[in-house]
Amino acid sequence: MVTKPQVKKGVARPRLVILGSGWASHSFAKVVDAVKYDVVIVSPRNYFLFTPMLASTAVGTIEFRSIVEPIRKANEFIDYFEATCLGINAQDQVIKCESVQKLEGESNVFDIPYDYLIVGVGASTNTFGIPGVEENCFFLKEIENARELRKGVITRFERANLPSTPVEEKKRLLSFVVVGGGPTGVEYAAELHDLVTEDMSKKYSKLIEHFTVTLVQRQNTILTQFDGVLQQSAMDNFKQSGINVITGADVVEVTPTAIHLKDGRELPQGMTLWAAGNGTQTLVQDLLNSIPEQAEARGRLIVDDWLRVKGAENVFAFGDCAAMESGALPPTAQVAGQQGAYLGRLFNRDYCLECELPYATAKPNSNVETIGMTSLAKPFQFLSLGIMAYIGEEKSMIQFEAGDNKLKLSGALTYLLWQSVYATKQVSFRSRVLVLFDWFKTKVFGRDLSQF
Amino acid sequence: MVTKPQVKKGVARPRLVILGSGWASHSFAKVVDAVKYDVVIVSPRNYFLFTPMLASTAVGTIEFRSIVEPIRKANEFIDYFEATCLGINAQDQVIKCESVQKLEGESNVFDIPYDYLIVGVGASTNTFGIPGVEENCFFLKEIENARELRKGVITRFERANLPSTPVEEKKRLLSFVVVGGGPTGVEYAAELHDLVTEDMSKKYSKLIEHFTVTLVQRQNTILTQFDGVLQQSAMDNFKQSGINVITGADVVEVTPTAIHLKDGRELPQGMTLWAAGNGTQTLVQDLLNSIPEQAEARGRLIVDDWLRVKGAENVFAFGDCAAMESGALPPTAQVAGQQGAYLGRLFNRDYCLECELPYATAKPNSNVETIGMTSLAKPFQFLSLGIMAYIGEEKSMIQFEAGDNKLKLSGALTYLLWQSVYATKQVSFRSRVLVLFDWFKTKVFGRDLSQF
């Protein structure tokens, strides 16, 4: 239940602390009235990352700097502290933070009191406790991951190219494996295949015969979010372009040189991307453990229709770390972005915090209902703008749901169109210009193969 | 003395091994006839780096990818192996190499026999054995260094911005020191000042009052390569824009938080770039130690006018690791680039290796002299295209020597003009397009302040 703001001594406005700088937080920061609230963002990452293009940057189709935006640019009236939240004291309404970068071997620990806390820390990568994954796999969540992948591919080719590397070892080094058939895994496999066939083939021509990409998926099909027809189409496309797809495969161990499957098969690997699903951040798990009302939560904070965390007063959550009580939404950028904007608008409405439930005056064309004397803000409703996946060779799959009809589009232009519609709201003009230039650059000059 | 090629078994053409992928090697690779020779480049870095713009990338004015070019692009007929040369066996004409990137904790060691060896490994940074430099300073030789600097500045600002950081510590963290008043040090100080005043001031406005840049120089003036008038002009410019210059200062120790000078002064530092001069690579030092004729060498391989290493048969050297017997040239990109092209042309000339000295047929307009029966290739002659330094706020200093006259130019357009003339020969069309776009990007959107 949202209560009256507890104005702390020396704090003129209620303080609103946001944890995280991803889709939900960024969207919230753009919308929230930072004059009405003392808004503070705490995140280890001082920039917003346009994650749908992360796989493209991991092979150099798009550059890293083109898909980031300093979080301070989202709203010039907010404060930002570069720190990790170590713990939440919901009783005293205070969080403990630690600076991220160690300087002279020391970090900096400090407390921040809050009136309202919004948790948007996202999810971690789930290794499912499978031995060897942590040590022997690459991941794709952050820019640093993408950079390691970009460098890692070149490293394998350079090593395979040495005169002392035997043929068997060349084959092993150039066996690229992707575990996970969701959008991240599929798009990286597609981008990697593009990189090698379009660019690396010219400079490492003798090695191309040894190159393989294998997509390992636990379920019987890939891109399960999509319609069956599209799933099959994606599989066919991969088959045609030479990407191996192994479905119904359970990984039981990853060693430095191989992937072991439950059925006894052993896949040689030179480099493996693990993109098999989301896990729970430690901070979220700690919070879940401390709230009895969250006993049935499955790794995500249960929130009501107004994004309030069940059992924790003045604590809200959105994005991948939150699950709506009325039905968990997929952990996507679209959901997070819409939740951020929704919560920002709720906080901006006058008197909304005086009512039993977030209140808003009914206006024409606003998404607010009026119920009797007490107005009730409309609960969060996700509006799907469609789902998209890049499947290589400039082909994309897009699925819109319009009533009972599922629309399917594909091709390079569609991709651009969809991206521009999708990206308009939350991506800066700068990013759009840079991404367009990157595409032009890749078309004209190819991807850069320098190793760093 | 250059002797007849020793054609090894199974090697149809004489093998020419080049160590390094810097200015000299890159220039050589572009010129050399890789059909006539079996050309192999061995270098830990698989790309050529346009070093004059490295300081610009270290603050984000220019992006890293814009100033690199895969070494394989220099000449599609050469082989490249990504490895470090561990040792040269000049007796048996074979080198020992080790792969750079460790995979599964292991590296790969292998031998390469050569007919001709060309050493172009450059120089290391000279710490002069001063305590604390290695551990507590940043350097600026490679892309990785530039990346650390770019991230390092943001890290200091983010740390200074934390609510728990006391004012004294903020001041210390934002005390940036540059040791060395040569082009690298001066340009980085200028670029850093640009970054902070033009871009960081907008997002970290409360911290700007604590920001300082101090240039520490051992000699009594900076940019000693330039004319006295220009040196003074650079000092005046720095003074005017608020960059402190301390001349005649000997650094005796660097601690994590301070620079200690010989006269007892202690300068607080949050981040220090060490750009105080060139040292000798281990490989070069080992080679020097093994050749009696190099006893008088001062950290650089003594070469004759045809770039042959004194006392080592079939070994050549160019760039920063070589010093002409007739008078050491400055360790600059210009010298290295010209030496590379010169040596490439020498190797390309028919029969040149049959003569006592490199031979070439005299042609009209060629830079070759004919002496009696035995033609003698013209010795290497450095043609200075002028020297340039960026001194901040879009001002550059350029000095040409035309006979006894020294010409001076300055301003943003001059900089572009000079860069384009200078860069035309060795920098790819791609790099020029990207650098121009980066300038446009910086002008329009400012430098990106995301921390990675």
JSON list of N, CA, C and O in Angstrom, two decimals, chain A residues 46-47 65 72 80 82 99 101 104 106 108 147 155 158-159 161 164 172 204 434 437 441 448 450-452, chain B residues 46-47 65 72 80 82 99 101 104 106 108 147 158-159 161 164 172 204 434 437 441 448 450-452:
[
{"chain": "A", "resi": 46, "resn": "ASN", "atom": "N", "xyz": [26.82, 3.26, -15.85]},
{"chain": "A", "resi": 46, "resn": "ASN", "atom": "CA", "xyz": [26.38, 4.65, -15.96]},
{"chain": "A", "resi": 46, "resn": "ASN", "atom": "C", "xyz": [25.72, 4.96, -17.30]},
{"chain": "A", "resi": 46, "resn": "ASN", "atom": "O", "xyz": [25.58, 6.12, -17.67]},
{"chain": "A", "resi": 47, "resn": "TYR", "atom": "N", "xyz": [25.32, 3.93, -18.02]},
{"chain": "A", "resi": 47, "resn": "TYR", "atom": "CA", "xyz": [24.67, 4.17, -19.30]},
{"chain": "A", "resi": 47, "resn": "TYR", "atom": "C", "xyz": [23.54, 3.18, -19.55]},
{"chain": "A", "resi": 47, "resn": "TYR", "atom": "O", "xyz": [23.50, 2.09, -18.98]},
{"chain": "A", "resi": 65, "resn": "ARG", "atom": "N", "xyz": [29.69, 1.94, -29.10]},
{"chain": "A", "resi": 65, "resn": "ARG", "atom": "CA", "xyz": [29.31, 3.29, -28.68]},
{"chain": "A", "resi": 65, "resn": "ARG", "atom": "C", "xyz": [28.00, 3.76, -29.30]},
{"chain": "A", "resi": 65, "resn": "ARG", "atom": "O", "xyz": [27.41, 4.73, -28.84]},
{"chain": "A", "resi": 72, "resn": "ARG", "atom": "N", "xyz": [22.57, 9.79, -17.42]},
{"chain": "A", "resi": 72, "resn": "ARG", "atom": "CA", "xyz": [22.32, 11.19, -17.05]},
{"chain": "A", "resi": 72, "resn": "ARG", "atom": "C", "xyz": [21.60, 11.95, -18.16]},
{"chain": "A", "resi": 72, "resn": "ARG", "atom": "O", "xyz": [20.96, 12.96, -17.90]},
{"chain": "A", "resi": 80, "resn": "TYR", "atom": "N", "xyz": [22.73, 10.66, -10.28]},
{"chain": "A", "resi": 80, "resn": "TYR", "atom": "CA", "xyz": [23.13, 9.29, -10.56]},
{"chain": "A", "resi": 80, "resn": "TYR", "atom": "C", "xyz": [24.35, 8.95, -9.72]},
{"chain": "A", "resi": 80, "resn": "TYR", "atom": "O", "xyz": [25.29, 9.75, -9.65]},
{"chain": "A", "resi": 82, "resn": "GLU", "atom": "N", "xyz": [27.22, 5.90, -9.30]},
{"chain": "A", "resi": 82, "resn": "GLU", "atom": "CA", "xyz": [27.73, 4.66, -9.86]},
{"chain": "A", "resi": 82, "resn": "GLU", "atom": "C", "xyz": [28.09, 3.70, -8.74]},
{"chain": "A", "resi": 82, "resn": "GLU", "atom": "O", "xyz": [29.16, 3.81, -8.12]},
{"chain": "A", "resi": 99, "resn": "SER", "atom": "N", "xyz": [30.72, 1.40, -4.25]},
{"chain": "A", "resi": 99, "resn": "SER", "atom": "CA", "xyz": [31.23, 1.86, -5.54]},
{"chain": "A", "resi": 99, "resn": "SER", "atom": "C", "xyz": [31.73, 0.67, -6.35]},
{"chain": "A", "resi": 99, "resn": "SER", "atom": "O", "xyz": [32.17, -0.33, -5.79]},
{"chain": "A", "resi": 101, "resn": "GLN", "atom": "N", "xyz": [34.06, 0.56, -9.23]},
{"chain": "A", "resi": 101, "resn": "GLN", "atom": "CA", "xyz": [35.47, 0.50, -9.60]},
{"chain": "A", "resi": 101, "resn": "GLN", "atom": "C", "xyz": [36.32, 0.67, -8.35]},
{"chain": "A", "resi": 101, "resn": "GLN", "atom": "O", "xyz": [36.13, 1.62, -7.60]},
{"chain": "A", "resi": 104, "resn": "GLU", "atom": "N", "xyz": [42.89, 2.48, -5.94]},
{"chain": "A", "resi": 104, "resn": "GLU", "atom": "CA", "xyz": [43.89, 2.20, -4.91]},
{"chain": "A", "resi": 104, "resn": "GLU", "atom": "C", "xyz": [43.45, 1.02, -4.05]},
{"chain": "A", "resi": 104, "resn": "GLU", "atom": "O", "xyz": [43.62, 1.01, -2.84]},
{"chain": "A", "resi": 106, "resn": "GLU", "atom": "N", "xyz": [40.65, 0.15, -3.04]},
{"chain": "A", "resi": 106, "resn": "GLU", "atom": "CA", "xyz": [39.57, 0.34, -2.08]},
{"chain": "A", "resi": 106, "resn": "GLU", "atom": "C", "xyz": [38.26, 0.68, -2.75]},
{"chain": "A", "resi": 106, "resn": "GLU", "atom": "O", "xyz": [38.23, 1.36, -3.76]},
{"chain": "A", "resi": 108, "resn": "ASN", "atom": "N", "xyz": [34.11, 2.06, -1.86]},
{"chain": "A", "resi": 108, "resn": "ASN", "atom": "CA", "xyz": [33.47, 3.08, -1.06]},
{"chain": "A", "resi": 108, "resn": "ASN", "atom": "C", "xyz": [32.07, 2.57, -0.71]},
{"chain": "A", "resi": 108, "resn": "ASN", "atom": "O", "xyz": [31.29, 2.27, -1.60]},
{"chain": "A", "resi": 147, "resn": "ARG", "atom": "N", "xyz": [32.17, -7.35, -26.21]},
{"chain": "A", "resi": 147, "resn": "ARG", "atom": "CA", "xyz": [33.56, -7.07, -26.57]},
{"chain": "A", "resi": 147, "resn": "ARG", "atom": "C", "xyz": [34.42, -8.32, -26.47]},
{"chain": "A", "resi": 147, "resn": "ARG", "atom": "O", "xyz": [35.25, -8.59, -27.33]},
{"chain": "A", "resi": 155, "resn": "THR", "atom": "N", "xyz": [40.56, -14.20, -31.91]},
{"chain": "A", "resi": 155, "resn": "THR", "atom": "CA", "xyz": [41.59, -14.97, -31.22]},
{"chain": "A", "resi": 155, "resn": "THR", "atom": "C", "xyz": [41.63, -16.41, -31.71]},
{"chain": "A", "resi": 155, "resn": "THR", "atom": "O", "xyz": [42.70, -16.96, -31.99]},
{"chain": "A", "resi": 158, "resn": "GLU", "atom": "N", "xyz": [43.04, -16.53, -35.23]},
{"chain": "A", "resi": 158, "resn": "GLU", "atom": "CA", "xyz": [44.49, -16.29, -35.25]},
{"chain": "A", "resi": 158, "resn": "GLU", "atom": "C", "xyz": [45.25, -17.50, -34.73]},
{"chain": "A", "resi": 158, "resn": "GLU", "atom": "O", "xyz": [46.31, -17.86, -35.25]},
{"chain": "A", "resi": 159, "resn": "ARG", "atom": "N", "xyz": [44.70, -18.13, -33.70]},
{"chain": "A", "resi": 159, "resn": "ARG", "atom": "CA", "xyz": [45.37, -19.31, -33.15]},
{"chain": "A", "resi": 159, "resn": "ARG", "atom": "C", "xyz": [45.34, -20.46, -34.17]},
{"chain": "A", "resi": 159, "resn": "ARG", "atom": "O", "xyz": [46.33, -21.15, -34.38]},
{"chain": "A", "resi": 161, "resn": "ASN", "atom": "N", "xyz": [45.31, -20.19, -37.19]},
{"chain": "A", "resi": 161, "resn": "ASN", "atom": "CA", "xyz": [46.14, -19.81, -38.34]},
{"chain": "A", "resi": 161, "resn": "ASN", "atom": "C", "xyz": [47.63, -20.05, -38.12]},
{"chain": "A", "resi": 161, "resn": "ASN", "atom": "O", "xyz": [48.42, -19.98, -39.06]},
{"chain": "A", "resi": 164, "resn": "SER", "atom": "N", "xyz": [51.97, -23.93, -36.31]},
{"chain": "A", "resi": 164, "resn": "SER", "atom": "CA", "xyz": [52.14, -25.09, -35.43]},
{"chain": "A", "resi": 164, "resn": "SER", "atom": "C", "xyz": [50.83, -25.71, -34.98]},
{"chain": "A", "resi": 164, "resn": "SER", "atom": "O", "xyz": [50.82, -26.68, -34.23]},
{"chain": "A", "resi": 172, "resn": "ARG", "atom": "N", "xyz": [38.71, -27.87, -34.01]},
{"chain": "A", "resi": 172, "resn": "ARG", "atom": "CA", "xyz": [38.15, -27.69, -32.67]},
{"chain": "A", "resi": 172, "resn": "ARG", "atom": "C", "xyz": [38.04, -26.20, -32.33]},
{"chain": "A", "resi": 172, "resn": "ARG", "atom": "O", "xyz": [37.02, -25.72, -31.87]},
{"chain": "A", "resi": 204, "resn": "TYR", "atom": "N", "xyz": [40.90, -14.98, -43.98]},
{"chain": "A", "resi": 204, "resn": "TYR", "atom": "CA", "xyz": [41.32, -16.26, -43.39]},
{"chain": "A", "resi": 204, "resn": "TYR", "atom": "C", "xyz": [40.79, -17.38, -44.29]},
{"chain": "A", "resi": 204, "resn": "TYR", "atom": "O", "xyz": [40.22, -18.35, -43.80]},
{"chain": "A", "resi": 434, "resn": "LEU", "atom": "N", "xyz": [24.02, 7.05, -35.50]},
{"chain": "A", "resi": 434, "resn": "LEU", "atom": "CA", "xyz": [25.24, 6.23, -35.45]},
{"chain": "A", "resi": 434, "resn": "LEU", "atom": "C", "xyz": [24.99, 4.82, -35.97]},
{"chain": "A", "resi": 434, "resn": "LEU", "atom": "O", "xyz": [25.82, 4.26, -36.69]},
{"chain": "A", "resi": 437, "resn": "PHE", "atom": "N", "xyz": [24.83, 4.90, -39.67]},
{"chain": "A", "resi": 437, "resn": "PHE", "atom": "CA", "xyz": [26.18, 5.04, -40.23]},
{"chain": "A", "resi": 437, "resn": "PHE", "atom": "C", "xyz": [26.95, 3.72, -40.12]},
{"chain": "A", "resi": 437, "resn": "PHE", "atom": "O", "xyz": [27.68, 3.33, -41.04]},
{"chain": "A", "resi": 441, "resn": "LYS", "atom": "N", "xyz": [28.70, 1.69, -43.04]},
{"chain": "A", "resi": 441, "resn": "LYS", "atom": "CA", "xyz": [30.12, 1.35, -42.91]},
{"chain": "A", "resi": 441, "resn": "LYS", "atom": "C", "xyz": [30.35, -0.14, -43.15]},
{"chain": "A", "resi": 441, "resn": "LYS", "atom": "O", "xyz": [31.27, -0.53, -43.88]},
{"chain": "A", "resi": 448, "resn": "ASP", "atom": "N", "xyz": [35.33, -4.64, -39.16]},
{"chain": "A", "resi": 448, "resn": "ASP", "atom": "CA", "xyz": [36.75, -4.56, -38.83]},
{"chain": "A", "resi": 448, "resn": "ASP", "atom": "C", "xyz": [37.19, -5.84, -38.12]},
{"chain": "A", "resi": 448, "resn": "ASP", "atom": "O", "xyz": [36.50, -6.33, -37.23]},
{"chain": "A", "resi": 450, "resn": "SER", "atom": "N", "xyz": [40.28, -6.21, -36.63]},
{"chain": "A", "resi": 450, "resn": "SER", "atom": "CA", "xyz": [41.38, -5.96, -35.69]},
{"chain": "A", "resi": 450, "resn": "SER", "atom": "C", "xyz": [41.02, -6.57, -34.35]},
{"chain": "A", "resi": 450, "resn": "SER", "atom": "O", "xyz": [39.88, -6.49, -33.91]},
{"chain": "A", "resi": 451, "resn": "GLN", "atom": "N", "xyz": [42.02, -7.16, -33.71]},
{"chain": "A", "resi": 451, "resn": "GLN", "atom": "CA", "xyz": [41.74, -7.90, -32.49]},
{"chain": "A", "resi": 451, "resn": "GLN", "atom": "C", "xyz": [41.91, -7.07, -31.23]},
{"chain": "A", "resi": 451, "resn": "GLN", "atom": "O", "xyz": [42.99, -6.99, -30.68]},
{"chain": "A", "resi": 452, "resn": "PHE", "atom": "N", "xyz": [40.83, -6.46, -30.76]},
{"chain": "A", "resi": 452, "resn": "PHE", "atom": "CA", "xyz": [40.84, -5.80, -29.44]},
{"chain": "A", "resi": 452, "resn": "PHE", "atom": "C", "xyz": [39.42, -5.59, -28.98]},
{"chain": "A", "resi": 452, "resn": "PHE", "atom": "O", "xyz": [38.50, -5.81, -29.73]},
{"chain": "B", "resi": 46, "resn": "ASN", "atom": "N", "xyz": [47.40, -7.73, -34.57]},
{"chain": "B", "resi": 46, "resn": "ASN", "atom": "CA", "xyz": [47.04, -8.07, -35.95]},
{"chain": "B", "resi": 46, "resn": "ASN", "atom": "C", "xyz": [46.55, -6.88, -36.76]},
{"chain": "B", "resi": 46, "resn": "ASN", "atom": "O", "xyz": [45.94, -7.04, -37.80]},
{"chain": "B", "resi": 47, "resn": "TYR", "atom": "N", "xyz": [46.84, -5.68, -36.28]},
{"chain": "B", "resi": 47, "resn": "TYR", "atom": "CA", "xyz": [46.41, -4.49, -37.02]},
{"chain": "B", "resi": 47, "resn": "TYR", "atom": "C", "xyz": [47.46, -3.38, -36.94]},
{"chain": "B", "resi": 47, "resn": "TYR", "atom": "O", "xyz": [48.28, -3.35, -36.03]},
{"chain": "B", "resi": 65, "resn": "ARG", "atom": "N", "xyz": [38.09, 2.13, -33.45]},
{"chain": "B", "resi": 65, "resn": "ARG", "atom": "CA", "xyz": [38.02, 1.36, -34.69]},
{"chain": "B", "resi": 65, "resn": "ARG", "atom": "C", "xyz": [38.35, 2.20, -35.92]},
{"chain": "B", "resi": 65, "resn": "ARG", "atom": "O", "xyz": [38.61, 1.66, -36.99]},
{"chain": "B", "resi": 72, "resn": "ARG", "atom": "N", "xyz": [46.59, -7.58, -42.47]},
{"chain": "B", "resi": 72, "resn": "ARG", "atom": "CA", "xyz": [46.40, -8.38, -43.68]},
{"chain": "B", "resi": 72, "resn": "ARG", "atom": "C", "xyz": [45.92, -7.55, -44.86]},
{"chain": "B", "resi": 72, "resn": "ARG", "atom": "O", "xyz": [46.08, -7.92, -46.01]},
{"chain": "B", "resi": 80, "resn": "TYR", "atom": "N", "xyz": [50.39, -13.70, -42.19]},
{"chain": "B", "resi": 80, "resn": "TYR", "atom": "CA", "xyz": [50.54, -13.04, -40.90]},
{"chain": "B", "resi": 80, "resn": "TYR", "atom": "C", "xyz": [50.34, -14.07, -39.80]},
{"chain": "B", "resi": 80, "resn": "TYR", "atom": "O", "xyz": [49.40, -14.86, -39.85]},
{"chain": "B", "resi": 82, "resn": "GLU", "atom": "N", "xyz": [49.92, -14.26, -35.61]},
{"chain": "B", "resi": 82, "resn": "GLU", "atom": "CA", "xyz": [49.77, -13.48, -34.39]},
{"chain": "B", "resi": 82, "resn": "GLU", "atom": "C", "xyz": [50.60, -14.10, -33.28]},
{"chain": "B", "resi": 82, "resn": "GLU", "atom": "O", "xyz": [50.19, -15.08, -32.65]},
{"chain": "B", "resi": 99, "resn": "SER", "atom": "N", "xyz": [52.46, -17.74, -29.33]},
{"chain": "B", "resi": 99, "resn": "SER", "atom": "CA", "xyz": [51.14, -17.14, -29.55]},
{"chain": "B", "resi": 99, "resn": "SER", "atom": "C", "xyz": [50.83, -16.18, -28.40]},
{"chain": "B", "resi": 99, "resn": "SER", "atom": "O", "xyz": [51.28, -16.36, -27.28]},
{"chain": "B", "resi": 101, "resn": "GLN", "atom": "N", "xyz": [47.56, -14.83, -27.28]},
{"chain": "B", "resi": 101, "resn": "GLN", "atom": "CA", "xyz": [46.41, -15.10, -26.44]},
{"chain": "B", "resi": 101, "resn": "GLN", "atom": "C", "xyz": [46.50, -16.53, -25.91]},
{"chain": "B", "resi": 101, "resn": "GLN", "atom": "O", "xyz": [46.67, -17.46, -26.68]},
{"chain": "B", "resi": 104, "resn": "GLU", "atom": "N", "xyz": [42.70, -21.99, -23.11]},
{"chain": "B", "resi": 104, "resn": "GLU", "atom": "CA", "xyz": [42.75, -23.10, -22.16]},
{"chain": "B", "resi": 104, "resn": "GLU", "atom": "C", "xyz": [44.06, -23.07, -21.39]},
{"chain": "B", "resi": 104, "resn": "GLU", "atom": "O", "xyz": [44.67, -24.11, -21.13]},
{"chain": "B", "resi": 106, "resn": "GLU", "atom": "N", "xyz": [46.94, -22.34, -22.24]},
{"chain": "B", "resi": 106, "resn": "GLU", "atom": "CA", "xyz": [48.18, -22.72, -22.91]},
{"chain": "B", "resi": 106, "resn": "GLU", "atom": "C", "xyz": [48.52, -21.80, -24.06]},
{"chain": "B", "resi": 106, "resn": "GLU", "atom": "O", "xyz": [47.66, -21.28, -24.75]},
{"chain": "B", "resi": 108, "resn": "ASN", "atom": "N", "xyz": [51.29, -21.36, -27.54]},
{"chain": "B", "resi": 108, "resn": "ASN", "atom": "CA", "xyz": [51.77, -22.17, -28.63]},
{"chain": "B", "resi": 108, "resn": "ASN", "atom": "C", "xyz": [53.15, -21.64, -29.01]},
{"chain": "B", "resi": 108, "resn": "ASN", "atom": "O", "xyz": [53.27, -20.47, -29.35]},
{"chain": "B", "resi": 147, "resn": "ARG", "atom": "N", "xyz": [42.04, 2.90, -24.24]},
{"chain": "B", "resi": 147, "resn": "ARG", "atom": "CA", "xyz": [40.76, 2.47, -23.68]},
{"chain": "B", "resi": 147, "resn": "ARG", "atom": "C", "xyz": [40.77, 2.60, -22.15]},
{"chain": "B", "resi": 147, "resn": "ARG", "atom": "O", "xyz": [39.80, 3.04, -21.55]},
{"chain": "B", "resi": 158, "resn": "GLU", "atom": "N", "xyz": [33.10, 9.50, -11.57]},
{"chain": "B", "resi": 158, "resn": "GLU", "atom": "CA", "xyz": [32.00, 8.80, -10.90]},
{"chain": "B", "resi": 158, "resn": "GLU", "atom": "C", "xyz": [32.31, 8.61, -9.42]},
{"chain": "B", "resi": 158, "resn": "GLU", "atom": "O", "xyz": [31.42, 8.73, -8.57]},
{"chain": "B", "resi": 159, "resn": "ARG", "atom": "N", "xyz": [33.57, 8.29, -9.12]},
{"chain": "B", "resi": 159, "resn": "ARG", "atom": "CA", "xyz": [33.93, 8.10, -7.72]},
{"chain": "B", "resi": 159, "resn": "ARG", "atom": "C", "xyz": [33.83, 9.43, -6.96]},
{"chain": "B", "resi": 159, "resn": "ARG", "atom": "O", "xyz": [33.31, 9.48, -5.84]},
{"chain": "B", "resi": 161, "resn": "ASN", "atom": "N", "xyz": [31.92, 11.72, -7.55]},
{"chain": "B", "resi": 161, "resn": "ASN", "atom": "CA", "xyz": [30.51, 12.11, -7.50]},
{"chain": "B", "resi": 161, "resn": "ASN", "atom": "C", "xyz": [29.72, 11.42, -6.39]},
{"chain": "B", "resi": 161, "resn": "ASN", "atom": "O", "xyz": [28.60, 11.80, -6.08]},
{"chain": "B", "resi": 164, "resn": "SER", "atom": "N", "xyz": [29.49, 9.86, -0.51]},
{"chain": "B", "resi": 164, "resn": "SER", "atom": "CA", "xyz": [30.38, 9.60, 0.62]},
{"chain": "B", "resi": 164, "resn": "SER", "atom": "C", "xyz": [31.81, 10.08, 0.38]},
{"chain": "B", "resi": 164, "resn": "SER", "atom": "O", "xyz": [32.67, 9.91, 1.23]},
{"chain": "B", "resi": 172, "resn": "ARG", "atom": "N", "xyz": [41.56, 15.38, -5.04]},
{"chain": "B", "resi": 172, "resn": "ARG", "atom": "CA", "xyz": [42.68, 14.49, -5.34]},
{"chain": "B", "resi": 172, "resn": "ARG", "atom": "C", "xyz": [42.32, 13.60, -6.54]},
{"chain": "B", "resi": 172, "resn": "ARG", "atom": "O", "xyz": [43.10, 13.45, -7.48]},
{"chain": "B", "resi": 204, "resn": "TYR", "atom": "N", "xyz": [28.69, 16.65, -15.17]},
{"chain": "B", "resi": 204, "resn": "TYR", "atom": "CA", "xyz": [29.29, 16.57, -13.83]},
{"chain": "B", "resi": 204, "resn": "TYR", "atom": "C", "xyz": [29.59, 18.00, -13.36]},
{"chain": "B", "resi": 204, "resn": "TYR", "atom": "O", "xyz": [30.68, 18.29, -12.88]},
{"chain": "B", "resi": 434, "resn": "LEU", "atom": "N", "xyz": [35.97, 7.33, -41.66]},
{"chain": "B", "resi": 434, "resn": "LEU", "atom": "CA", "xyz": [35.52, 7.15, -40.28]},
{"chain": "B", "resi": 434, "resn": "LEU", "atom": "C", "xyz": [35.97, 8.28, -39.38]},
{"chain": "B", "resi": 434, "resn": "LEU", "atom": "O", "xyz": [35.22, 8.74, -38.52]},
{"chain": "B", "resi": 437, "resn": "PHE", "atom": "N", "xyz": [33.83, 11.24, -39.98]},
{"chain": "B", "resi": 437, "resn": "PHE", "atom": "CA", "xyz": [32.53, 11.06, -39.36]},
{"chain": "B", "resi": 437, "resn": "PHE", "atom": "C", "xyz": [32.62, 11.23, -37.84]},
{"chain": "B", "resi": 437, "resn": "PHE", "atom": "O", "xyz": [31.74, 11.81, -37.22]},
{"chain": "B", "resi": 441, "resn": "LYS", "atom": "N", "xyz": [30.55, 13.69, -35.54]},
{"chain": "B", "resi": 441, "resn": "LYS", "atom": "CA", "xyz": [29.80, 13.14, -34.42]},
{"chain": "B", "resi": 441, "resn": "LYS", "atom": "C", "xyz": [30.12, 13.89, -33.13]},
{"chain": "B", "resi": 441, "resn": "LYS", "atom": "O", "xyz": [29.23, 14.26, -32.36]},
{"chain": "B", "resi": 448, "resn": "ASP", "atom": "N", "xyz": [31.00, 10.63, -26.09]},
{"chain": "B", "resi": 448, "resn": "ASP", "atom": "CA", "xyz": [30.20, 9.72, -25.26]},
{"chain": "B", "resi": 448, "resn": "ASP", "atom": "C", "xyz": [30.87, 9.54, -23.90]},
{"chain": "B", "resi": 448, "resn": "ASP", "atom": "O", "xyz": [32.08, 9.35, -23.81]},
{"chain": "B", "resi": 450, "resn": "SER", "atom": "N", "xyz": [29.80, 7.22, -21.57]},
{"chain": "B", "resi": 450, "resn": "SER", "atom": "CA", "xyz": [29.51, 5.91, -20.99]},
{"chain": "B", "resi": 450, "resn": "SER", "atom": "C", "xyz": [30.82, 5.26, -20.56]},
{"chain": "B", "resi": 450, "resn": "SER", "atom": "O", "xyz": [31.83, 5.36, -21.25]},
{"chain": "B", "resi": 451, "resn": "GLN", "atom": "N", "xyz": [30.77, 4.59, -19.43]},
{"chain": "B", "resi": 451, "resn": "GLN", "atom": "CA", "xyz": [32.01, 4.07, -18.85]},
{"chain": "B", "resi": 451, "resn": "GLN", "atom": "C", "xyz": [32.30, 2.64, -19.25]},
{"chain": "B", "resi": 451, "resn": "GLN", "atom": "O", "xyz": [31.86, 1.70, -18.61]},
{"chain": "B", "resi": 452, "resn": "PHE", "atom": "N", "xyz": [33.06, 2.44, -20.32]},
{"chain": "B", "resi": 452, "resn": "PHE", "atom": "CA", "xyz": [33.56, 1.11, -20.66]},
{"chain": "B", "resi": 452, "resn": "PHE", "atom": "C", "xyz": [34.71, 1.25, -21.61]},
{"chain": "B", "resi": 452, "resn": "PHE", "atom": "O", "xyz": [34.98, 2.34, -22.09]}
]
